Short mmCIF file of C-alpha atoms in Angstrom, two decimals:
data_model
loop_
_atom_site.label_atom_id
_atom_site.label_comp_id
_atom_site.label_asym_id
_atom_site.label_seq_id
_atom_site.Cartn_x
_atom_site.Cartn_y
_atom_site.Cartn_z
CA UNK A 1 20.61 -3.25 -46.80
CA UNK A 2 22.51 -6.57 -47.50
CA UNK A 3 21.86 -5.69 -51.51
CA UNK A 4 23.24 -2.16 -51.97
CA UNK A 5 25.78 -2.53 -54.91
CA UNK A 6 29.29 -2.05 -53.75
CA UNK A 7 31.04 0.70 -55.50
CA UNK A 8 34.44 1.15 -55.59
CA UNK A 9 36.26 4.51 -55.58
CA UNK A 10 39.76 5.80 -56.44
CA UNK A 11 41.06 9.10 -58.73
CA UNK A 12 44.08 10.50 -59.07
CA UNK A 13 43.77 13.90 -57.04
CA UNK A 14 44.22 12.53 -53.71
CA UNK A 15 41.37 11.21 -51.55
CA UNK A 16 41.05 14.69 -49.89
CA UNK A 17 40.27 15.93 -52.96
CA UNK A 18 36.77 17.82 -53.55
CA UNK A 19 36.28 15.99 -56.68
CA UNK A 20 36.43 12.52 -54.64
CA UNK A 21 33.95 13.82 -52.25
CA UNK A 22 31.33 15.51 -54.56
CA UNK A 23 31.61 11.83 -56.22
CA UNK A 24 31.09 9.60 -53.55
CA UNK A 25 28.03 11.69 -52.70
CA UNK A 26 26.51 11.24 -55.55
CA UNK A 27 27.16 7.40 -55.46
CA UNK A 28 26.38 7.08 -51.87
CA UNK A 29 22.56 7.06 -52.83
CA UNK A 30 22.80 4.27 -55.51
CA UNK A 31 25.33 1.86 -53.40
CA UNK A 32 27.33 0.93 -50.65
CA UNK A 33 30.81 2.97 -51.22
CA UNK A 34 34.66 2.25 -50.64
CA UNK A 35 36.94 4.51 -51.50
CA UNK A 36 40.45 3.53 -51.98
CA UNK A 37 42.43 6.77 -53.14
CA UNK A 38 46.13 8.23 -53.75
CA UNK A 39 47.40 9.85 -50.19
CA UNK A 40 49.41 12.82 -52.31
CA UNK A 41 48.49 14.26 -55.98
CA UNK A 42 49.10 11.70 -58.72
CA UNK A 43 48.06 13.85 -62.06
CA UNK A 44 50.07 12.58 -65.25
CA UNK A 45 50.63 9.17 -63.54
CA UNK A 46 48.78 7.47 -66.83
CA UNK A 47 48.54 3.44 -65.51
CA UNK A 48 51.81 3.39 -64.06
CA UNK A 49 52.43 0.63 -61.08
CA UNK A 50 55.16 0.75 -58.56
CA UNK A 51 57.18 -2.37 -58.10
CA UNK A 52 60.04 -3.01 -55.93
CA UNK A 53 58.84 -0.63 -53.23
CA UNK A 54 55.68 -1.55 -50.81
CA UNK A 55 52.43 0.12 -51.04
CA UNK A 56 51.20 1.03 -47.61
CA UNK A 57 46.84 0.36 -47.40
CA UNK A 58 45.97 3.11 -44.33
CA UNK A 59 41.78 2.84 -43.14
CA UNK A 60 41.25 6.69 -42.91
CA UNK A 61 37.55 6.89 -42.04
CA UNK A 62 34.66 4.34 -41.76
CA UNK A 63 30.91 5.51 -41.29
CA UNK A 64 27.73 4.06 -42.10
CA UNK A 65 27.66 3.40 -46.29
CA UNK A 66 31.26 4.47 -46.87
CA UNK A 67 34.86 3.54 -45.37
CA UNK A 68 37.83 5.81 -46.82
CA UNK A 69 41.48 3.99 -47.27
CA UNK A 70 44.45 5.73 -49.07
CA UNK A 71 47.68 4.15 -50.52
CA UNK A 72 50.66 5.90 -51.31
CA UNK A 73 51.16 4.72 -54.91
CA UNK A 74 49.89 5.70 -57.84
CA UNK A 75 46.09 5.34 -58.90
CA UNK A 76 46.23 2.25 -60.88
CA UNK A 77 48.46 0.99 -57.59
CA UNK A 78 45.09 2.12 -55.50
CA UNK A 79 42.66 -0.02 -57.76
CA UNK A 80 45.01 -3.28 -57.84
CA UNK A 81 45.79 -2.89 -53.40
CA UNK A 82 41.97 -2.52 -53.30
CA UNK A 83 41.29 -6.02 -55.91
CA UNK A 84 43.87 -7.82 -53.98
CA UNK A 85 43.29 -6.98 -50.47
CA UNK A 86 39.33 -5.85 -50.01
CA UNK A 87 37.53 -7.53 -52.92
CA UNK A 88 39.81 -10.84 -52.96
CA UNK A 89 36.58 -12.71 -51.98
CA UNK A 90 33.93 -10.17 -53.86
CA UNK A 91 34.51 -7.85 -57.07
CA UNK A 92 33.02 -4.73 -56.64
CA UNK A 93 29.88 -3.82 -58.41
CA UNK A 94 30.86 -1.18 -60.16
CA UNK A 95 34.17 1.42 -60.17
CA UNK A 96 34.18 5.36 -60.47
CA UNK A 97 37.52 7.55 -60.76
CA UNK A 98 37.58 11.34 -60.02
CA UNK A 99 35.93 13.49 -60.37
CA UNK A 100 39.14 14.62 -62.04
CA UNK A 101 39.95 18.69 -61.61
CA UNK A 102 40.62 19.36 -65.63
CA UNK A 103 39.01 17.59 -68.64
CA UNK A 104 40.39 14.18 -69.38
CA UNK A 105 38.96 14.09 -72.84
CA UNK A 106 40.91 13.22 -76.40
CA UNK A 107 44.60 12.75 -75.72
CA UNK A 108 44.45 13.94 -72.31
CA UNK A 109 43.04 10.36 -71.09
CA UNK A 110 46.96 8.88 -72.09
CA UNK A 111 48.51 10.28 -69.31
CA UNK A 112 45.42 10.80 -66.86
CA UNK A 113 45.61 8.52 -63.78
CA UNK A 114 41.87 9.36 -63.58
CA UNK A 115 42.26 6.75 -66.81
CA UNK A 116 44.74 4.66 -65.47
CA UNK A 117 42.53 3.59 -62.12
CA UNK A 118 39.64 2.76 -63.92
CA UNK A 119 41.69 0.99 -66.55
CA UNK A 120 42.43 -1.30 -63.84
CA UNK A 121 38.97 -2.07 -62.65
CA UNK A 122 38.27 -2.79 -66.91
CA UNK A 123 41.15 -4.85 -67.06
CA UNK A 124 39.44 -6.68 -63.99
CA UNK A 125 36.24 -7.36 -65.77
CA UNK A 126 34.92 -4.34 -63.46
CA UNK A 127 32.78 -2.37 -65.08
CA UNK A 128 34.26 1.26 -64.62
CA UNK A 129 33.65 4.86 -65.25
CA UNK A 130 36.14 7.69 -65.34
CA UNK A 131 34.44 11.28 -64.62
CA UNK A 132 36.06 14.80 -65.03
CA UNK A 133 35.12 18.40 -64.84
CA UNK A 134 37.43 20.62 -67.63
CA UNK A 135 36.74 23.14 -64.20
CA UNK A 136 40.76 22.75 -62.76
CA UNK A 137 39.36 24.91 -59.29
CA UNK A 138 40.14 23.47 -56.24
CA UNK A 139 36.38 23.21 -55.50
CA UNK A 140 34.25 22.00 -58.12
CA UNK A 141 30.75 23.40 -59.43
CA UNK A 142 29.17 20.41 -60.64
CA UNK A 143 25.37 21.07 -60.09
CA UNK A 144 24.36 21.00 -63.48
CA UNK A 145 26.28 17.41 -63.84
CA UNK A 146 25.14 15.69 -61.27
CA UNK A 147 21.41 14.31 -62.83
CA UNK A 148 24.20 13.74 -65.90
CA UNK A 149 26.29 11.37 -63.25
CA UNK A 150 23.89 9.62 -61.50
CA UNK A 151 22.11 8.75 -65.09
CA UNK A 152 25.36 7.70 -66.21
CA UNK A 153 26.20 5.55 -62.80
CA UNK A 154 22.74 4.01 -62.72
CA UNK A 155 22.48 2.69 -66.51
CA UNK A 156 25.99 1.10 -65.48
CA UNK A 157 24.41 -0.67 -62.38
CA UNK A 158 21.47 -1.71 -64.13
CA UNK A 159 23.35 -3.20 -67.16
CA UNK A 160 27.19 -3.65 -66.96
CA UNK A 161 29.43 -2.14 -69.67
CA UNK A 162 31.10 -4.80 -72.09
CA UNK A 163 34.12 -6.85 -70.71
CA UNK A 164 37.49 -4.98 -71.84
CA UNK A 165 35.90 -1.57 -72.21
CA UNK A 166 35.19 1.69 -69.71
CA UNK A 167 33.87 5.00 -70.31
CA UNK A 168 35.56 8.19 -69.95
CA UNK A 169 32.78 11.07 -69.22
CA UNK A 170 34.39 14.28 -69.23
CA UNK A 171 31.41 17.30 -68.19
CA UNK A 172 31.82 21.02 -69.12
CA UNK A 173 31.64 23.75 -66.58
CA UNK A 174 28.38 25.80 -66.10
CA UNK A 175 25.50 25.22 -68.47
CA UNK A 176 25.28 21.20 -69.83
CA UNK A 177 22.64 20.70 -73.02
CA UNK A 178 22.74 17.02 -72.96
CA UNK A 179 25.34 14.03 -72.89
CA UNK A 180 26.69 12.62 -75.73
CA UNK A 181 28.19 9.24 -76.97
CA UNK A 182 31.20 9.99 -78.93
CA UNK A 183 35.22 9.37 -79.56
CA UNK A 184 38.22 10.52 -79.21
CA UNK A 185 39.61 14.00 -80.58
CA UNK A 186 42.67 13.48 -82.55
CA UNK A 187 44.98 15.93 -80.52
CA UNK A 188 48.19 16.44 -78.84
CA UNK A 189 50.00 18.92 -76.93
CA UNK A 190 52.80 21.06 -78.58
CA UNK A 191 55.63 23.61 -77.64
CA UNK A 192 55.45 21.58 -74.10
CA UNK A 193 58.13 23.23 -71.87
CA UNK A 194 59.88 26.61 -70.66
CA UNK A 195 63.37 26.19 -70.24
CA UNK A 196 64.38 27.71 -66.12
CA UNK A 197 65.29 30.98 -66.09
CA UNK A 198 69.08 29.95 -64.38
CA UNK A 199 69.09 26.55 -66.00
CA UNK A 200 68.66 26.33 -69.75
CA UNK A 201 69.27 22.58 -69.57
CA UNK A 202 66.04 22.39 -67.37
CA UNK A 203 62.58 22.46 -68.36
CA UNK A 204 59.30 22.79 -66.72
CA UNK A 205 55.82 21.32 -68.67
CA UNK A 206 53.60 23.62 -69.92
CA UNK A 207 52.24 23.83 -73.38
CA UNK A 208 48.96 23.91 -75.29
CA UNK A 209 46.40 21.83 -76.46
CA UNK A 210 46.15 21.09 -79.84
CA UNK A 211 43.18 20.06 -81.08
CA UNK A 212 43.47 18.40 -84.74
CA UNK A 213 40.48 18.20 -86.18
CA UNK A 214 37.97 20.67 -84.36
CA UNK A 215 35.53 21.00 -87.13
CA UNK A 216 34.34 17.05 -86.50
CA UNK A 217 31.43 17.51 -84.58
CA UNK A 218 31.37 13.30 -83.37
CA UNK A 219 34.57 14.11 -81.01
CA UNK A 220 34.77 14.81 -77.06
CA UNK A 221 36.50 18.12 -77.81
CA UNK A 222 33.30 19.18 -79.50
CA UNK A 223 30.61 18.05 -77.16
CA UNK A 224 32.72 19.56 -74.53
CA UNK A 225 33.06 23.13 -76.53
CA UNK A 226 29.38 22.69 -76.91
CA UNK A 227 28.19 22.69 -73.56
CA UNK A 228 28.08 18.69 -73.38
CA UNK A 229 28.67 16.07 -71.40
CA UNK A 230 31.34 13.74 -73.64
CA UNK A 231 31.31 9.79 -72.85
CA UNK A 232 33.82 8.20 -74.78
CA UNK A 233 33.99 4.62 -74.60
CA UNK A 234 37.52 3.53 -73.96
CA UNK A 235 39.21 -0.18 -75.03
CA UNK A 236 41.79 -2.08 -73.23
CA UNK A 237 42.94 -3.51 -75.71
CA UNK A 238 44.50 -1.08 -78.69
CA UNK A 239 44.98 -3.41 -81.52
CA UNK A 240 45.05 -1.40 -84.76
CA UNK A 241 42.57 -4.36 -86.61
CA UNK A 242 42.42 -2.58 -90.03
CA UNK A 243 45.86 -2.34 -90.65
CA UNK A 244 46.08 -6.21 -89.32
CA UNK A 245 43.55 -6.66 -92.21
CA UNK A 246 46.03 -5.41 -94.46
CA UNK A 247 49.22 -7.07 -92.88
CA UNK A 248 47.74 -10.47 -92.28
CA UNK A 249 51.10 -12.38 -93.80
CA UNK A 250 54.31 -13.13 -92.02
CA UNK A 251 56.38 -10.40 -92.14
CA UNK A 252 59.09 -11.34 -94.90
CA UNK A 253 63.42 -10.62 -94.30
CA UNK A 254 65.62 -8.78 -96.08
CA UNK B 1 75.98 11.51 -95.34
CA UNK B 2 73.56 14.49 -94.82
CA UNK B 3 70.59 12.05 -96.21
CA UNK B 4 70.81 9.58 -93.65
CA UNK B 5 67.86 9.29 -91.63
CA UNK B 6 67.72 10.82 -87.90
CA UNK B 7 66.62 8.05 -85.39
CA UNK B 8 65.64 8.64 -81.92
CA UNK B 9 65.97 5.94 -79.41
CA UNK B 10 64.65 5.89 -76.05
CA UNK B 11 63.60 3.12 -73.30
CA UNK B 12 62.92 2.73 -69.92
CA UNK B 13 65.50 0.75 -68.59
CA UNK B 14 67.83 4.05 -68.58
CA UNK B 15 70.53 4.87 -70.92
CA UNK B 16 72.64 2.51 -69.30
CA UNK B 17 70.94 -0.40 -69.99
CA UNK B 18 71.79 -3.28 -72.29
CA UNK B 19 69.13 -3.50 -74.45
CA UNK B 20 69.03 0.53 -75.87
CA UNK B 21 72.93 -0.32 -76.37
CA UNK B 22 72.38 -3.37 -78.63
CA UNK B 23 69.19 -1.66 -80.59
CA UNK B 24 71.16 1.51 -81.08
CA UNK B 25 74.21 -1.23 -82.28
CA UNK B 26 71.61 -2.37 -85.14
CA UNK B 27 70.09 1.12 -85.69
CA UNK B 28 73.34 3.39 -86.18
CA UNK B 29 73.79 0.86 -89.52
CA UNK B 30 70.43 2.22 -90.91
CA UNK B 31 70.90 6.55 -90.00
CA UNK B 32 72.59 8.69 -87.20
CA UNK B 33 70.84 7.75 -83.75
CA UNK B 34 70.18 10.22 -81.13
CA UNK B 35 69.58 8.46 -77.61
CA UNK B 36 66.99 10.70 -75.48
CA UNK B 37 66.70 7.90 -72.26
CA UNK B 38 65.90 7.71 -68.38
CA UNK B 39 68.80 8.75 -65.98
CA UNK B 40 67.63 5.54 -64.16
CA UNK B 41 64.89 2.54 -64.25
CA UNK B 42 61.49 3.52 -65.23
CA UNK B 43 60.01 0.20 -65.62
CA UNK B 44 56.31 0.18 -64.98
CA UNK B 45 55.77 3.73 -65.63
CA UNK B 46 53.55 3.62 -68.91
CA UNK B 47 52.45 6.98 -70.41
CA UNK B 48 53.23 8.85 -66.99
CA UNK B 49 54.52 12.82 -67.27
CA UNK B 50 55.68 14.54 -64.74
CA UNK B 51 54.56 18.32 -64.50
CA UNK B 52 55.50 21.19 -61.54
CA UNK B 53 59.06 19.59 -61.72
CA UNK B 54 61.96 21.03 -63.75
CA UNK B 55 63.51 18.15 -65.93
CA UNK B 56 67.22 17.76 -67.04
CA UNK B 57 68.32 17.40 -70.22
CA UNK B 58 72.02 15.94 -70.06
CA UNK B 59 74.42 15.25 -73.13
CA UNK B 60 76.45 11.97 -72.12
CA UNK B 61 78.95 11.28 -74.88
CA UNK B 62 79.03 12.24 -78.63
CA UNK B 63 80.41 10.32 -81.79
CA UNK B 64 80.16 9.59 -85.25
CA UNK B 65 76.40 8.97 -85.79
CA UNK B 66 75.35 9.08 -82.34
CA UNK B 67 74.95 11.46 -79.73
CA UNK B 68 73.71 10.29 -75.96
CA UNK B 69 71.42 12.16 -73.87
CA UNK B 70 70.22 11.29 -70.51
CA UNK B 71 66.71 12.85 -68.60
CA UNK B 72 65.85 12.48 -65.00
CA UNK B 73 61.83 12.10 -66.43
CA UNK B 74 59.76 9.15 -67.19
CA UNK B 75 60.15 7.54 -70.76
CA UNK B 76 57.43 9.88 -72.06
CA UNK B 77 59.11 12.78 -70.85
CA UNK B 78 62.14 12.03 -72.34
CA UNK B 79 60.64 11.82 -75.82
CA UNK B 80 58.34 14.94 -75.18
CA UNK B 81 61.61 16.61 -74.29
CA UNK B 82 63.54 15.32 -76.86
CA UNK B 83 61.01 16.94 -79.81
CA UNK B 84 60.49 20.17 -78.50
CA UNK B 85 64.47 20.92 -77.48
CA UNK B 86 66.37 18.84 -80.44
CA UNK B 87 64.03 18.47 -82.93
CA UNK B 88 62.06 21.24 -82.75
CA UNK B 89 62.34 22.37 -86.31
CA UNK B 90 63.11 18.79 -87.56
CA UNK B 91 61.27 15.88 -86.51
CA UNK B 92 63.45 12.53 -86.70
CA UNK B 93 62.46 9.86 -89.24
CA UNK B 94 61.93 7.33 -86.60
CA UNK B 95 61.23 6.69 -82.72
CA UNK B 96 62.63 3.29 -81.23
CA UNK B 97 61.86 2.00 -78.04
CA UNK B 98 63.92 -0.18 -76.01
CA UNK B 99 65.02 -3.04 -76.00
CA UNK B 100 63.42 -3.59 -72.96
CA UNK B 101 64.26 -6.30 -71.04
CA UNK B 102 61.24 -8.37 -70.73
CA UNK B 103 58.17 -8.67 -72.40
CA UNK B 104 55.24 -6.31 -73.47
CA UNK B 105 53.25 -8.24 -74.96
CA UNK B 106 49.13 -8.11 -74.01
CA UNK B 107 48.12 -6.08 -71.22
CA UNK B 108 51.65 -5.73 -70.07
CA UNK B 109 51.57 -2.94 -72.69
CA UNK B 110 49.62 -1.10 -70.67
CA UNK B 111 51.66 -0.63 -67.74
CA UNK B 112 54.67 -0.49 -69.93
CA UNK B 113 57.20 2.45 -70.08
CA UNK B 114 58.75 1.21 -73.27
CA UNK B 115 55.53 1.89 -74.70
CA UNK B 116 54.78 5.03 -72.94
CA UNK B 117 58.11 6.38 -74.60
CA UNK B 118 57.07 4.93 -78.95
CA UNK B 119 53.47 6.27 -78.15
CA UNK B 120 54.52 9.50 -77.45
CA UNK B 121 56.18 9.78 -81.05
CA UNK B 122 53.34 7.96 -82.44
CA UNK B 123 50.91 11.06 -80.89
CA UNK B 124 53.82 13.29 -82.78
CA UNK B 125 53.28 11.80 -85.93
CA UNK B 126 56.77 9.91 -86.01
CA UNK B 127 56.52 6.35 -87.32
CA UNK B 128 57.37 4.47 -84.04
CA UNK B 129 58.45 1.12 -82.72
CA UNK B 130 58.75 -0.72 -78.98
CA UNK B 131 61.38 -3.30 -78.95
CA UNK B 132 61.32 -6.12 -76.12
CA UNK B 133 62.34 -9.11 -75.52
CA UNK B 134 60.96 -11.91 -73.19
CA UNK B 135 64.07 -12.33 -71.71
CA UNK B 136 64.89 -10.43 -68.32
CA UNK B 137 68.41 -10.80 -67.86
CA UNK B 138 70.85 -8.10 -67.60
CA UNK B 139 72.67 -8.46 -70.37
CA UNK B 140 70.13 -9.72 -73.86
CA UNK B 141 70.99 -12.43 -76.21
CA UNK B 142 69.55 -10.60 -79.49
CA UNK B 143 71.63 -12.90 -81.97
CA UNK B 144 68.54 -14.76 -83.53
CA UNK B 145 66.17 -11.23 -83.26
CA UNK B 146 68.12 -8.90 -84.74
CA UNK B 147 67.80 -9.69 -88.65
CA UNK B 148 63.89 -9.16 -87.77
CA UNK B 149 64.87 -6.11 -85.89
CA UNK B 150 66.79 -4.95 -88.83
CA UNK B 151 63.97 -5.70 -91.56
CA UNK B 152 61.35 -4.11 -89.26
CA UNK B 153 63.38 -0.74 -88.63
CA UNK B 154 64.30 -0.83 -92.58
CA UNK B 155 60.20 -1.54 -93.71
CA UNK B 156 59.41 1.67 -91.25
CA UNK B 157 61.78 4.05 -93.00
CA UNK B 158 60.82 2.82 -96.07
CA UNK B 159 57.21 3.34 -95.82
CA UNK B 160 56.29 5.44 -92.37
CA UNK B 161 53.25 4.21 -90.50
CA UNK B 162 50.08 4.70 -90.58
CA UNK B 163 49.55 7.93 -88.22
CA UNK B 164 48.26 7.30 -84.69
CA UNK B 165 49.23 3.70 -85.14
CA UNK B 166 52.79 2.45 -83.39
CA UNK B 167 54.14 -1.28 -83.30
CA UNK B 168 54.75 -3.15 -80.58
CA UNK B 169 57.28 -5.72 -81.06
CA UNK B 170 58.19 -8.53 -78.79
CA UNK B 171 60.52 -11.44 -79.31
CA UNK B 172 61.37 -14.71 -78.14
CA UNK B 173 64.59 -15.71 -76.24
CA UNK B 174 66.33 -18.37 -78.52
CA UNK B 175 65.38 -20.04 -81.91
CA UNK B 176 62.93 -18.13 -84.18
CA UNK B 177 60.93 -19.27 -86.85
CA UNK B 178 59.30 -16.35 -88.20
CA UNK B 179 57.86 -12.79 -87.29
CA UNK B 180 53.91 -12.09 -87.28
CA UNK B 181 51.48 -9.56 -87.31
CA UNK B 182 48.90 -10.30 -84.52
CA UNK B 183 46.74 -8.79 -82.22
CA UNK B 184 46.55 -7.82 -78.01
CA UNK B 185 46.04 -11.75 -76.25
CA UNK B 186 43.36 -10.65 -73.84
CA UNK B 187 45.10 -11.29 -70.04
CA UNK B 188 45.58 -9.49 -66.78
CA UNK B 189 47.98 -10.00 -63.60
CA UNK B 190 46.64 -11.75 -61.05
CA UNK B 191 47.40 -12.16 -56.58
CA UNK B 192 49.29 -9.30 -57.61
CA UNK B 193 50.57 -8.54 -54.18
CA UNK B 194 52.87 -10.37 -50.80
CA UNK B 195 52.06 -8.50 -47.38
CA UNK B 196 55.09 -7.51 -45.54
CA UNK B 197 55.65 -9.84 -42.63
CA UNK B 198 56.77 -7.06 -40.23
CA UNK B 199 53.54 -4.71 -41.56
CA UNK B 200 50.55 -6.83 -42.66
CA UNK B 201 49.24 -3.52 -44.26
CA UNK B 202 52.09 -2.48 -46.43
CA UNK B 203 52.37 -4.93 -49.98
CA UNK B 204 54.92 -5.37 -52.58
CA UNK B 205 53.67 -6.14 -55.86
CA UNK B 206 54.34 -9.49 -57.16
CA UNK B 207 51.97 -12.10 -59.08
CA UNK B 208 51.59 -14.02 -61.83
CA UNK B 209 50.65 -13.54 -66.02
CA UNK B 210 47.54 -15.04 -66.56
CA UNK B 211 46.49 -15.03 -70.42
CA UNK B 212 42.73 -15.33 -70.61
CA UNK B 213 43.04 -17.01 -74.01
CA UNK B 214 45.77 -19.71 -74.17
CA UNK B 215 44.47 -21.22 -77.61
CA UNK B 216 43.67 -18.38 -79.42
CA UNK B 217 46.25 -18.65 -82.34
CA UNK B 218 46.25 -14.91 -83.74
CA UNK B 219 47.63 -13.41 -80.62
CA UNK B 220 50.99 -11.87 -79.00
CA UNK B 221 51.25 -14.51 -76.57
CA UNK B 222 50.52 -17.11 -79.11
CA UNK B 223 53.30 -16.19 -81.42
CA UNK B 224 55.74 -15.82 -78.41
CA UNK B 225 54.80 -19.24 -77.08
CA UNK B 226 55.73 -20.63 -80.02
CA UNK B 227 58.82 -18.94 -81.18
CA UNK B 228 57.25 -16.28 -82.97
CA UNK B 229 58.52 -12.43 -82.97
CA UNK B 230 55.03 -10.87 -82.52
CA UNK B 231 54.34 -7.60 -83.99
CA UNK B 232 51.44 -6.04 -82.71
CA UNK B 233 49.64 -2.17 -84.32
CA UNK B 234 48.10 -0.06 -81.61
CA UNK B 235 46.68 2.72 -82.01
CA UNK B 236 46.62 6.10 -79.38
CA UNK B 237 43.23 6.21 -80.22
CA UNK B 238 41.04 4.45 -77.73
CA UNK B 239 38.04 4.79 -78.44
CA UNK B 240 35.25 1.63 -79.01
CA UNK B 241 33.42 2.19 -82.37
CA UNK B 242 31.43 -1.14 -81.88
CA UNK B 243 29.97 0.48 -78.76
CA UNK B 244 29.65 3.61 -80.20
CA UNK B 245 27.66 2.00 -83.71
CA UNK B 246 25.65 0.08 -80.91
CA UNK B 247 24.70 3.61 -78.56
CA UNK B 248 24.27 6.63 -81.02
CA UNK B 249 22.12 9.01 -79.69
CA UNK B 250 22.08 11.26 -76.84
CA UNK B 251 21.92 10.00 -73.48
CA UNK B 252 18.35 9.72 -71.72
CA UNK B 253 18.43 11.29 -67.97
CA UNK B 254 16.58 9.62 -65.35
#
């Protein structure tokens, strides 16, 4: 069909990741689907680009509905090389990242290259949808998501998100009540490393997640701790406007 | 002095660079600096963190009021690493980022590791500040910028930031007339990419700036176009509250 909706596909687990696969299937039925994907694991990659070294674009697979590149940079590297070199002529109709293996909500969407990829397509005046599982399992169980996903994917077709903004849909694992609009968690992670056992001067990541306020039941930490799907729309631009309200002079010396 | 305030300073150039030298230069007048910066480049890198692989803390040099440390992490790693090894039980008054050499103003913020490095304080609850300047050269010319430098550090240790919101200050090369508060100019990269002429499938990223709105008078690119420092308040979080006033209940399946 010459009218399918062309949907563009990246995510920052690798493009032989199950998460990649279990979403293209579900957006193979709504749209014609390209997916242009990390070659190796790019977790923590946030919307970092790589400059200065080229990006190699290698056609993987191509079958009826669906052709299957990777790139060897970084997820928002994957959604630029795809812009540049496949939709020059055409923007795609729509962009999905993930499904990412571990949740992506509250603070977690800084340094998710989940985020960072479908950044890009926003940034692009693309509309674009970042999905994630808070299952980290090599092989995801996201039955009771998927009428969640499609919904989601198909209100997006139908009527595209506003310019400069994406959404970033995290699901919980097992039983889903419904989805919810809400924001961010105010969160961070704390006591973040464990020094090597021969090394002290080296340290690997680790940590905990803090959640700081999980009483406030209009965050994505508490939909998800609630059995529900979180969809947190997510600006471009970060512009603190109320404390331009109250800074709106020149700033004075001395 | 013990009561002089503790300032960390980090970048992404690497510890090396020009531009952390000359903002530590104006910062060791105001409190005792601690640099926590990249071994080597980490341009482009944003919020990236880099898990599975031990990182290495390394003390440089040590004098009077300032002690050097180098990490072979991204920006955000080195800030991450500085708080939970150096000031675990004492956070510093202050995070500066920077100078980098070129600018971050707009959308380059995004993709910025100067950034990546002052948001990571700003998630920390440490007032925090990105330092850039327009020009790229190796060596800066800050004569003209730093009495704004100098006013801005002072106004932040004076009276700490609002928390979760971080400033993002770029400067002109050259004469300045003033500093201003202003907001994200909405703009993207664009033809972002030259094939390789031995490997038509391999790209190096190039491209050009394109602001979206050249005449709009309140924004970063508006005050650096006209010889304006530009001071911009971003916040970590994300999230869209217009969109979310606009789509407040639960999600409808099907």
């Amino acid at each position: 069909m010459a009218n399918r909706p062309i949907i563009l596909i990246s995510n920052d687990d690798g493009y032989q990741a199950d998460g990649i696969a279990k979403l293209a299937a579900i957006a193979r039925q709504l749209g014609d689907v390209v997916i242009v994907a990390p070659v190796r694991q790019q977790s923590g990659k946030s919307s970092a680009i790589t400059g200065g070294v080229p990006l190699k674009l290698t056609k993987v697979s191509e079958e009826e509905g669906m052709t299957v590149y990777s790139c060897d940079g970084t997820p928002a590297d994957c959604v630029k090389l795809a812009f540049y070199t496949l939709f020059k002529e055409q923007k795609p109709n729509l962009l999905l990242s993930g499904i990412n293996h571990g949740s992506n909500a509250s603070v977690n969407a800084v340094y998710s290259g989940t985020i960072g990829a479908a950044m890009e397509g926003c940034i692009n005046h693309v509309s674009s949808i970042a999905f994630s599982s808070t299952q980290m399992d090599k092989v995801l169980d996201i039955d009771t998501a998927v009428p969640y996903i499609q919904s989601i994917i198909e209100s997006s077709l139908n009527e595209p998100l506003p310019l400069g903004t994406m959404l970033n849909v995290n699901f919980p694992y097992g039983e889903i009540k419904e989805a919810r609009y809400c924001r961010e968690a105010d969160a961070r992670w704390s006591e973040e490393y464990v020094p090597l056992a021969d090394d002290p001067h080296s340290y690997t990541l680790a940590g905990y997640f803090e959640d700081r306020e999980p009483n406030s039941q209009d965050t994505d930490q508490w939909a998800l701790s609630h059995q529900t799907v979180s969809i947190v729309p997510i600006k471009v631009d970060r512009t603190d406007y109320e404390f331009l309200r109250k800074n709106n002079k020149p700033l004075k010396l001395g």
